[in-house]
Amino acid sequence: MYKNNLLFCIVLIVWLAVAQAAAVRDLIVALSPYYARDDARRHSVALLKQLTELNQGSRVTLIDGYSLSIIGEFNIPDNPAYNNAKARLGVNREAVMALKRFADRAVAPGSAGHPSVPGAVRLPQFLRYVANNLNHSGKLDIIVLGSPFYDDPREAAFSMAGGRFPSDGHLFASQGKTPFGAAGQSGLLKNAVVHIGYGSDRIMQGERHAYFVRRFWTLYTQALGGKLGGFVADVPTLFRGVMGNAAPPAHDFKPVRSNKLEMIILSPAADRQSIFERPVSETALPQAQIIRADNVQVGISWACSQCDLDIYARPTPGAQVLYFGRTMTAHGRYWKYYRNSPQPTNGFETIGFDVPLDLRTLTIAVNFFEGEAPQGVFGEIRISVNEHTYAAPFHIAATRGNGGAGYSGHLRDRQSDRRSFRDHQSAQNRHGAITRCNNNQGRRILSVCLSWAAYIHGEPGKPSTGWGATSLSFPSSSHCAPSSPLSGPYSTL
């Protein structure tokens, strides 16, 4: 009997010790210095409330998630005498004062030389800093209280401001190429769970945007060997999940391997019907709208699920080119549209212009960037002008992508090409079918519903380069033959 009681006591003591150890947490909390001063103070008070409610024995390191410097440490003694908020704040007086000073030094977002995103943190650098500088044993919870949108003026090309988010290609690249690079770091966050509390759902540009942002950070932490736990706006809910040992949510996200470093923008929320869903017009575009076209959009879609095509557009010879690497210019914007349930890659590409255009100077090029297609890639190009939308099929005969090689050389000023074009005019095609006109140099014209035509500049004898450029024009008549497949990874439409 005595032995049984002794054994029971030993088991009970061990169980209590394990339970207490499980309740004691090592927490790393990242804060942002980029808020309006009053907001920063409010966030600090709310954080202190959460910290005073942690379990006894919990240890918290507070870090500036942007400059990567330690603010202070907030530790709760494993002593019943410190089981109330006043006692816990008193014993952590230094950390409380440090947190107050941090809030008082807050910088308004958008100040010169600073990020434009409220609550900005440099999440990739912060996670690497924690992994390389803060020793921990066992499970580590990393809490990020700030925006999930990366925004560093020194790396503006990778900013997630304005609804952008990284493509999967970043995950397979090195840190030297992208701040989101995770190649060769698979064990960096071993035993770590990252939780992101971003304060308000209003920062998201709809459910699709929130889905893709959460998906990317899930895959990023996973690529570093960790897991993404909470990803919520409500900070108290986040802390309850952490202290309740809530398991990281299950997901079926799988990264799609790619060499393409793209910052994706979804179609604008105001664009209720995408160019790919609009009915195709059978009415010719008036000449006046050709010379001054409003609300112009161009887009491409394609049938190969394992292929990635890119559209490039330049409104005038001297203008900047819009494409996935430059998603916004003075003339317009580039974005992706996902017709079906959210997919991680290969959203249909669209470019919209915010200013009136002379369509006779608009140049478009399409690149078969990545993937393999034994029969080439079949797709459709569309252009809309106000209420008019026109479409034509295309076929790129190249069987594999070329990764965008030769971009700069093939979108140079093509004034000489336009002079040659004056000798060629497209046929009237009342059925919207794609047609082809040939001259002795092998150049071709595509025409849709009398409304727009694409002058194709190829490189005779050099099909391997695959580059072409398309200048829209609106001629009146010509003799045309049925279209044939376009050659090369870069084809003109």
Coordinates of C-alpha atoms in Angstrom, one line a residue:
M1 CA 0.0 0.0 0.0
Y2 CA 2.8 2.4 1.0
K3 CA 4.6 1.6 -2.3
N4 CA 1.5 2.3 -4.3
N5 CA 1.0 5.6 -2.6
L6 CA 4.6 6.5 -3.1
L7 CA 4.4 5.6 -6.8
F8 CA 1.2 7.7 -7.2
C9 CA 2.9 10.7 -5.6
I10 CA 5.9 10.4 -7.9
V11 CA 3.7 10.2 -11.0
L12 CA 1.7 13.2 -9.8
I13 CA 4.8 15.2 -9.2
V14 CA 6.2 14.4 -12.6
W15 CA 2.9 15.2 -14.3
L16 CA 2.7 18.5 -12.5
A17 CA 6.3 19.4 -13.5
V18 CA 5.6 18.5 -17.1
A19 CA 2.4 20.5 -17.1
Q20 CA 4.1 23.5 -15.6
A21 CA 7.0 23.3 -18.1
A22 CA 4.4 23.2 -20.9
A23 CA 2.8 26.3 -19.5
V24 CA 6.1 28.2 -19.2
R25 CA 6.8 29.8 -22.6
D26 CA 9.7 31.4 -24.3
L27 CA 8.1 34.1 -26.5
I28 CA 9.7 36.4 -29.0
V29 CA 7.5 39.4 -29.8
A30 CA 8.2 41.7 -32.7
L31 CA 6.8 45.2 -32.7
S32 CA 6.7 47.9 -35.4
P33 CA 8.1 51.4 -35.0
Y34 CA 5.9 52.7 -37.8
Y35 CA 2.6 54.0 -36.4
A36 CA 1.2 57.4 -35.7
R37 CA 2.3 58.3 -32.1
D38 CA -1.1 57.8 -30.5
D39 CA -1.6 54.4 -32.2
A40 CA 1.8 53.3 -31.1
R41 CA 1.0 54.1 -27.5
R42 CA -2.3 52.4 -27.7
H43 CA -0.7 49.2 -29.1
S44 CA 1.9 49.3 -26.3
V45 CA -0.8 49.4 -23.6
A46 CA -2.7 46.6 -25.3
L47 CA 0.5 44.5 -25.4
L48 CA 1.3 45.0 -21.8
K49 CA -2.2 43.8 -20.9
Q50 CA -1.6 40.6 -22.8
L51 CA 1.9 40.1 -21.2
T52 CA 0.5 40.4 -17.7
E53 CA -1.9 37.6 -18.4
L54 CA 0.8 35.1 -19.4
N55 CA 1.5 32.0 -17.3
Q56 CA 4.0 32.1 -14.4
G57 CA 7.6 31.5 -15.6
S58 CA 7.0 32.9 -19.1
R59 CA 9.9 34.8 -20.6
V60 CA 9.3 37.3 -23.3
T61 CA 11.9 39.1 -25.5
L62 CA 10.6 42.3 -27.1
I63 CA 12.2 43.2 -30.4
D64 CA 11.9 46.1 -32.9
G65 CA 10.9 44.1 -35.9
Y66 CA 12.2 46.6 -38.4
S67 CA 15.6 47.7 -37.1
L68 CA 16.1 44.3 -35.4
S69 CA 17.1 45.6 -32.0
I70 CA 16.0 44.4 -28.6
I71 CA 13.6 46.7 -26.8
G72 CA 13.6 44.8 -23.5
E73 CA 12.6 41.6 -21.7
F74 CA 9.4 41.0 -19.8
N75 CA 9.6 38.0 -17.5
I76 CA 7.0 36.6 -15.1
P77 CA 8.6 35.1 -12.0
D78 CA 7.5 31.5 -11.1
N79 CA 6.2 32.7 -7.8
P80 CA 2.5 33.0 -6.5
A81 CA 3.3 36.4 -5.2
Y82 CA 3.3 37.7 -8.8
N83 CA -0.1 36.4 -9.8
N84 CA -1.6 39.8 -10.5
A85 CA -1.1 42.5 -13.1
K86 CA 0.3 45.2 -10.8
A87 CA 3.0 42.9 -9.3
R88 CA 4.0 41.7 -12.8
L89 CA 4.3 45.2 -14.1
G90 CA 6.2 46.3 -11.1
V91 CA 8.8 43.6 -11.4
N92 CA 9.2 44.4 -15.1
R93 CA 9.5 48.2 -14.6
E94 CA 12.5 48.5 -17.0
A95 CA 10.7 46.7 -19.8
V96 CA 7.6 48.8 -19.3
M97 CA 9.6 52.0 -19.5
A98 CA 11.5 50.7 -22.5
L99 CA 8.2 49.9 -24.3
K100 CA 7.0 53.4 -23.5
R101 CA 10.1 55.0 -25.0
F102 CA 9.7 52.8 -28.1
A103 CA 6.1 54.0 -28.6
D104 CA 7.2 57.6 -28.0
R105 CA 9.8 57.4 -30.8
A106 CA 7.3 56.0 -33.3
V107 CA 7.6 57.3 -36.9
A108 CA 4.6 58.1 -39.0
P109 CA 4.4 55.8 -42.0
G110 CA 5.3 57.5 -45.3
S111 CA 7.8 59.8 -43.8
A112 CA 10.8 60.5 -46.1
G113 CA 13.1 57.5 -46.3
H114 CA 10.6 55.3 -44.3
P115 CA 8.1 52.6 -45.3
S116 CA 4.6 53.6 -46.3
V117 CA 2.9 50.7 -44.7
P118 CA 1.6 51.2 -41.1
G119 CA 3.0 48.6 -38.8
A120 CA 5.8 47.7 -41.1
V121 CA 8.3 45.0 -40.0
R122 CA 11.0 43.3 -42.0
L123 CA 9.7 39.9 -41.4
P124 CA 12.2 37.8 -43.4
Q125 CA 15.2 39.6 -41.8
F126 CA 13.5 39.4 -38.4
L127 CA 13.0 35.7 -38.5
R128 CA 16.6 35.1 -39.6
Y129 CA 17.8 37.4 -36.8
V130 CA 15.9 35.4 -34.2
A131 CA 17.2 32.1 -35.5
N132 CA 20.8 33.2 -35.6
N133 CA 21.0 35.3 -32.4
L134 CA 18.6 34.2 -29.8
N135 CA 19.3 30.8 -28.3
H136 CA 16.4 28.7 -27.3
S137 CA 15.7 25.1 -26.4
G138 CA 12.5 23.3 -27.4
K139 CA 9.5 25.0 -28.9
L140 CA 9.7 28.7 -29.6
D141 CA 6.7 30.9 -30.3
I142 CA 7.5 34.0 -32.4
I143 CA 4.8 36.6 -32.3
V144 CA 4.8 39.4 -34.9
L145 CA 2.5 42.3 -34.1
G146 CA 2.5 44.4 -37.2
S147 CA 1.7 44.3 -40.9
P148 CA 2.3 41.2 -43.0
F149 CA 3.2 43.5 -45.9
Y150 CA 6.9 43.7 -46.4
D151 CA 7.9 47.3 -47.2
D152 CA 11.5 48.6 -47.2
P153 CA 12.3 51.7 -49.3
R154 CA 15.7 50.3 -49.9
E155 CA 14.1 47.3 -51.7
A156 CA 11.2 49.0 -53.3
A157 CA 10.9 46.3 -56.0
F158 CA 9.9 43.8 -53.4
S159 CA 7.4 45.9 -51.6
M160 CA 4.1 44.3 -50.7
A161 CA 2.4 47.7 -50.5
G162 CA -0.5 48.3 -52.8
G163 CA -1.8 44.8 -52.7
R164 CA 1.3 43.0 -54.0
F165 CA 2.5 39.6 -52.8
P166 CA 5.5 37.5 -53.8
S167 CA 5.2 34.6 -56.3
D168 CA 6.4 31.2 -55.3
G169 CA 9.6 31.6 -57.2
H170 CA 11.0 33.7 -54.4
L171 CA 11.0 30.7 -52.1
F172 CA 13.5 28.9 -54.3
A173 CA 15.9 31.8 -54.7
S174 CA 18.7 32.9 -52.5
Q175 CA 18.7 35.9 -50.1
G176 CA 21.1 37.6 -52.5
K177 CA 18.3 37.8 -55.1
T178 CA 15.3 38.5 -53.0
P179 CA 14.5 39.2 -49.4
F180 CA 12.1 36.3 -49.5
G181 CA 14.7 33.9 -50.6
A182 CA 14.7 30.6 -48.6
A183 CA 17.0 28.4 -50.5
G184 CA 19.4 26.5 -48.3
Q185 CA 17.7 27.5 -45.0
S186 CA 15.4 24.5 -44.4
G187 CA 16.4 24.1 -40.7
L188 CA 16.6 27.8 -39.7
L189 CA 13.3 27.8 -37.8
K190 CA 13.3 24.3 -36.5
N191 CA 10.8 23.9 -33.6
A192 CA 9.5 27.5 -34.1
V193 CA 5.9 28.6 -34.7
V194 CA 5.3 32.0 -36.1
H195 CA 2.2 33.9 -35.3
I196 CA 1.1 37.2 -37.1
G197 CA -1.3 39.6 -35.6
Y198 CA -1.9 42.4 -38.0
G199 CA -4.5 44.5 -36.2
S200 CA -7.3 45.0 -38.7
D201 CA -8.8 43.1 -41.6
R202 CA -9.3 46.4 -43.4
I203 CA -5.6 46.3 -44.6
M204 CA -6.5 43.4 -46.9
Q205 CA -7.9 44.1 -50.3
G206 CA -10.5 41.4 -50.0
E207 CA -10.6 37.7 -49.2
R208 CA -8.5 36.7 -52.2
H209 CA -5.7 39.0 -51.2
A210 CA -5.8 37.8 -47.6
Y211 CA -5.7 34.2 -48.9
F212 CA -2.6 34.7 -51.0
V213 CA -0.7 36.7 -48.3
R214 CA -1.4 34.0 -45.7
R215 CA -0.5 31.3 -48.2
F216 CA 2.9 32.9 -48.9
W217 CA 3.9 33.4 -45.3
T218 CA 2.8 29.8 -44.5
L219 CA 5.0 28.5 -47.3
Y220 CA 7.9 30.8 -46.3
T221 CA 8.0 29.8 -42.7
Q222 CA 7.7 26.2 -43.8
A223 CA 10.6 26.6 -46.2
L224 CA 12.7 27.7 -43.2
G225 CA 11.7 24.7 -41.2
G226 CA 9.0 26.4 -39.0
K227 CA 5.2 26.6 -39.1
L228 CA 2.8 29.5 -39.3
G229 CA 0.4 29.4 -36.4
G230 CA -2.1 32.3 -35.9
F231 CA -2.6 34.7 -38.8
V232 CA -5.4 37.0 -37.5
A233 CA -6.3 40.6 -37.0
D234 CA -7.4 40.3 -33.4
V235 CA -4.3 40.3 -31.1
P236 CA -6.1 38.9 -27.9
T237 CA -7.3 36.0 -30.0
L238 CA -3.7 35.5 -31.2
F239 CA -2.4 35.3 -27.6
R240 CA -5.2 33.0 -26.5
G241 CA -4.2 30.6 -29.2
V242 CA -0.5 30.8 -28.3
M243 CA -1.1 30.2 -24.5
G244 CA -3.7 27.5 -25.3
N245 CA -1.1 25.6 -27.4
A246 CA -3.4 25.7 -30.4
A247 CA -2.0 23.6 -33.2
P248 CA -0.9 25.4 -36.4
P249 CA -3.8 25.2 -38.8
A250 CA -3.7 22.4 -41.4
H251 CA -3.3 23.5 -45.0
D252 CA -2.8 22.0 -48.4
F253 CA -0.6 24.7 -49.8
K254 CA 2.2 23.5 -52.0
P255 CA 4.9 25.8 -53.5
V256 CA 5.1 25.7 -57.3
R257 CA 8.8 25.7 -58.3
S258 CA 9.7 28.6 -60.6
N259 CA 12.7 30.8 -61.4
K260 CA 10.4 33.8 -61.8
L261 CA 10.7 36.5 -59.1
E262 CA 7.4 38.3 -59.4
M263 CA 5.4 40.6 -57.1
I264 CA 1.8 39.7 -58.0
I265 CA -1.1 42.2 -58.0
L266 CA -4.6 40.8 -58.2
S267 CA -7.3 42.4 -60.3
P268 CA -8.8 45.6 -58.7
A269 CA -11.8 45.1 -56.5
A270 CA -13.6 47.8 -58.5
D271 CA -13.1 45.7 -61.6
R272 CA -16.2 43.6 -61.0
Q273 CA -16.1 41.9 -64.4
S274 CA -12.7 41.0 -65.8
I275 CA -11.7 41.4 -69.4
F276 CA -11.9 37.6 -69.7
E277 CA -15.5 37.5 -68.6
R278 CA -16.9 40.3 -70.8
P279 CA -18.9 39.5 -73.9
V280 CA -16.9 40.0 -77.2
S281 CA -18.0 42.9 -79.3
E282 CA -19.0 42.5 -82.9
T283 CA -19.0 46.3 -83.5
A284 CA -16.0 48.1 -85.1
L285 CA -14.3 50.6 -83.0
P286 CA -14.8 54.2 -84.3
Q287 CA -11.7 56.0 -85.6
A288 CA -12.0 58.7 -82.9
Q289 CA -11.7 56.1 -80.2
I290 CA -8.7 54.6 -81.9
I291 CA -6.9 57.9 -81.7
R292 CA -8.0 58.6 -78.2
A293 CA -9.0 55.4 -76.4
D294 CA -10.3 55.5 -72.8
N295 CA -10.2 52.7 -70.2
V296 CA -7.9 50.4 -72.3
Q297 CA -7.1 47.0 -71.0
V298 CA -5.2 44.2 -72.7
G299 CA -5.0 40.6 -71.3
I300 CA -3.9 37.1 -72.2
S301 CA -5.1 33.7 -71.1
W302 CA -3.8 30.3 -72.1
A303 CA -4.6 26.6 -71.8
C304 CA -1.4 25.1 -70.5
S305 CA -1.6 24.8 -66.7
Q306 CA 2.1 24.1 -66.4
C307 CA 3.2 27.1 -68.5
D308 CA 3.7 30.7 -67.6
L309 CA 3.2 33.4 -70.2
D310 CA 3.9 37.1 -69.7
I311 CA 2.4 40.1 -71.3
Y312 CA 4.4 43.4 -71.9
A313 CA 2.8 46.7 -73.0
R314 CA 4.3 50.1 -73.8
P315 CA 1.8 52.9 -74.6
T316 CA 4.3 55.1 -76.6
P317 CA 7.8 54.6 -77.9
G318 CA 9.4 56.5 -75.0
A319 CA 7.2 55.2 -72.2
Q320 CA 8.1 52.6 -69.6
V321 CA 7.0 49.1 -70.2
L322 CA 4.4 47.6 -68.0
Y323 CA 4.9 43.9 -67.1
F324 CA 5.3 41.7 -64.0
G325 CA 8.6 43.4 -63.1
R326 CA 7.1 46.9 -63.3
T327 CA 3.5 46.7 -62.1
M328 CA 2.8 50.5 -62.1
T329 CA 3.8 53.4 -64.2
A330 CA 2.4 56.9 -65.0
H331 CA 0.3 55.3 -67.7
G332 CA -1.2 52.3 -66.0
R333 CA -1.1 49.1 -63.9
Y334 CA -0.4 45.4 -64.3
W335 CA -2.3 42.7 -62.4
K336 CA -3.4 39.0 -62.4
Y337 CA -6.8 37.6 -62.5
Y338 CA -7.7 34.2 -61.1
R339 CA -10.8 32.9 -62.9
N340 CA -11.3 29.7 -60.9
S341 CA -10.7 29.0 -57.2
P342 CA -7.5 30.6 -56.0
Q343 CA -4.4 29.2 -57.6
P344 CA -0.8 29.9 -56.6
T345 CA 0.5 30.6 -60.1
N346 CA -0.5 31.3 -63.7
G347 CA -3.2 33.9 -63.1
F348 CA -4.3 35.4 -66.3
E349 CA -2.3 38.6 -67.0
T350 CA -3.9 42.0 -67.5
I351 CA -2.6 45.5 -68.1
G352 CA -4.9 48.5 -67.6
F353 CA -4.2 52.0 -68.6
D354 CA -5.3 54.9 -66.5
V355 CA -4.9 57.6 -69.2
P356 CA -6.2 57.9 -72.7
L357 CA -4.1 56.2 -75.4
D358 CA -3.5 56.5 -79.1
L359 CA -3.8 52.8 -79.9
R360 CA -1.6 53.3 -83.0
T361 CA 1.4 53.7 -80.8
L362 CA 0.6 50.9 -78.3
T363 CA 3.2 48.0 -78.4
I364 CA 2.5 44.6 -76.9
A365 CA 4.7 41.6 -76.6
V366 CA 4.1 38.1 -75.1
N367 CA 6.7 35.8 -73.7
F368 CA 6.5 32.1 -73.1
F369 CA 8.5 32.4 -69.8
E370 CA 8.5 29.0 -68.2
G371 CA 7.2 25.5 -68.7
E372 CA 7.0 22.9 -71.5
A373 CA 4.3 22.4 -74.1
P374 CA 5.0 19.7 -76.7
Q375 CA 2.4 21.2 -79.1
G376 CA 3.1 24.8 -78.2
V377 CA 0.9 27.1 -76.1
F378 CA -2.7 28.0 -77.2
G379 CA -4.2 31.1 -75.8
E380 CA -6.4 34.1 -76.3
I381 CA -5.5 37.8 -76.3
R382 CA -8.2 40.4 -75.5
I383 CA -8.3 44.2 -75.7
S384 CA -11.1 46.4 -74.3
V385 CA -11.8 50.0 -74.9
N386 CA -14.7 51.3 -72.8
E387 CA -17.6 49.0 -73.4
H388 CA -16.0 47.3 -76.4
T389 CA -14.0 44.0 -75.9
Y390 CA -12.3 42.1 -78.7
A391 CA -10.6 38.7 -78.7
A392 CA -8.5 36.5 -80.9
P393 CA -6.9 33.1 -80.4
F394 CA -3.1 32.7 -80.6
H395 CA -0.7 29.8 -80.8
I396 CA 2.9 30.0 -79.7
A397 CA 4.7 27.1 -81.4
A398 CA 7.7 27.2 -79.0
T399 CA 7.8 24.0 -76.9
R400 CA 9.4 25.5 -73.8
G401 CA 9.9 28.9 -72.1
N402 CA 13.0 31.0 -72.3
G403 CA 12.9 32.7 -68.9
G404 CA 12.4 36.2 -70.4
A405 CA 15.8 36.3 -72.0
G406 CA 16.3 39.3 -74.3
Y407 CA 13.6 41.5 -72.8
S408 CA 15.5 44.8 -73.1
G409 CA 16.6 44.3 -76.6
H410 CA 13.2 43.4 -78.0
L411 CA 11.1 46.2 -76.5
R412 CA 13.3 49.1 -77.8
D413 CA 11.9 51.9 -80.0
R414 CA 10.6 50.4 -83.2
Q415 CA 10.0 53.5 -85.3
S416 CA 11.5 51.8 -88.4
D417 CA 9.0 49.0 -88.0
R418 CA 6.1 51.4 -87.9
R419 CA 7.2 53.0 -91.1
S420 CA 7.2 49.6 -92.8
F421 CA 3.7 49.0 -91.5
R422 CA 2.3 51.8 -93.6
D423 CA 2.5 49.6 -96.6
H424 CA 0.3 46.9 -95.1
Q425 CA -3.4 47.0 -94.1
S426 CA -5.6 44.3 -92.5
A427 CA -8.7 42.8 -94.0
Q428 CA -12.2 43.4 -92.8
N429 CA -13.0 40.4 -90.7
R430 CA -16.7 40.5 -89.7
H431 CA -16.6 37.3 -87.7
G432 CA -13.8 38.2 -85.3
A433 CA -11.5 35.4 -86.6
I434 CA -7.7 35.9 -86.6
T435 CA -6.2 36.5 -90.0
R436 CA -2.7 36.9 -91.4
C437 CA -1.2 39.2 -94.1
N438 CA 2.2 38.5 -95.6
N439 CA 4.7 40.6 -97.4
N440 CA 8.1 39.6 -98.8
Q441 CA 9.7 40.1 -95.4
G442 CA 7.4 37.6 -93.7
R443 CA 5.6 40.1 -91.5
R444 CA 2.1 39.4 -90.5
I445 CA -1.0 41.3 -89.4
L446 CA -3.7 40.0 -87.0
S447 CA -7.1 41.6 -87.2
V448 CA -10.2 41.3 -85.0
C449 CA -13.6 42.7 -86.0
L450 CA -12.1 45.6 -88.0
S451 CA -11.1 47.0 -84.6
W452 CA -7.5 46.3 -84.0
A453 CA -4.6 44.8 -85.8
A454 CA -1.2 43.7 -84.6
Y455 CA 1.9 44.4 -86.7
I456 CA 4.4 41.7 -86.1
H457 CA 8.1 42.4 -86.1
G458 CA 10.0 39.2 -86.1
E459 CA 13.7 38.3 -86.7
P460 CA 14.0 36.3 -89.8
G461 CA 16.4 33.4 -89.6
K462 CA 16.6 33.7 -85.8
P463 CA 13.6 31.8 -84.5
S464 CA 15.5 30.7 -81.4
T465 CA 15.4 34.2 -80.0
G466 CA 11.7 34.1 -80.0
W467 CA 11.2 37.8 -79.6
G468 CA 8.7 40.1 -81.3
A469 CA 6.7 43.2 -80.6
T470 CA 3.2 44.1 -81.5
S471 CA 2.0 47.5 -82.5
L472 CA -1.7 48.0 -82.6
S473 CA -3.1 49.8 -85.7
F474 CA -6.4 50.1 -87.4
P475 CA -6.0 49.9 -91.2
S476 CA -8.9 49.5 -93.6
S477 CA -8.3 46.8 -96.1
S478 CA -5.8 44.2 -97.3
H479 CA -5.6 40.7 -98.7
C480 CA -5.2 38.2 -95.9
A481 CA -4.8 34.5 -95.5
P482 CA -5.7 32.2 -92.6
S483 CA -3.4 32.5 -89.6
S484 CA -0.6 30.1 -88.8
P485 CA 1.2 29.4 -85.5
L486 CA 3.6 32.0 -84.2
S487 CA 7.1 30.8 -83.5
G488 CA 9.6 31.3 -80.7
P489 CA 9.1 31.8 -77.0
Y490 CA 8.5 35.4 -77.6
S491 CA 5.6 35.8 -80.0
T492 CA 3.7 38.8 -81.2
L493 CA 0.0 38.5 -81.3

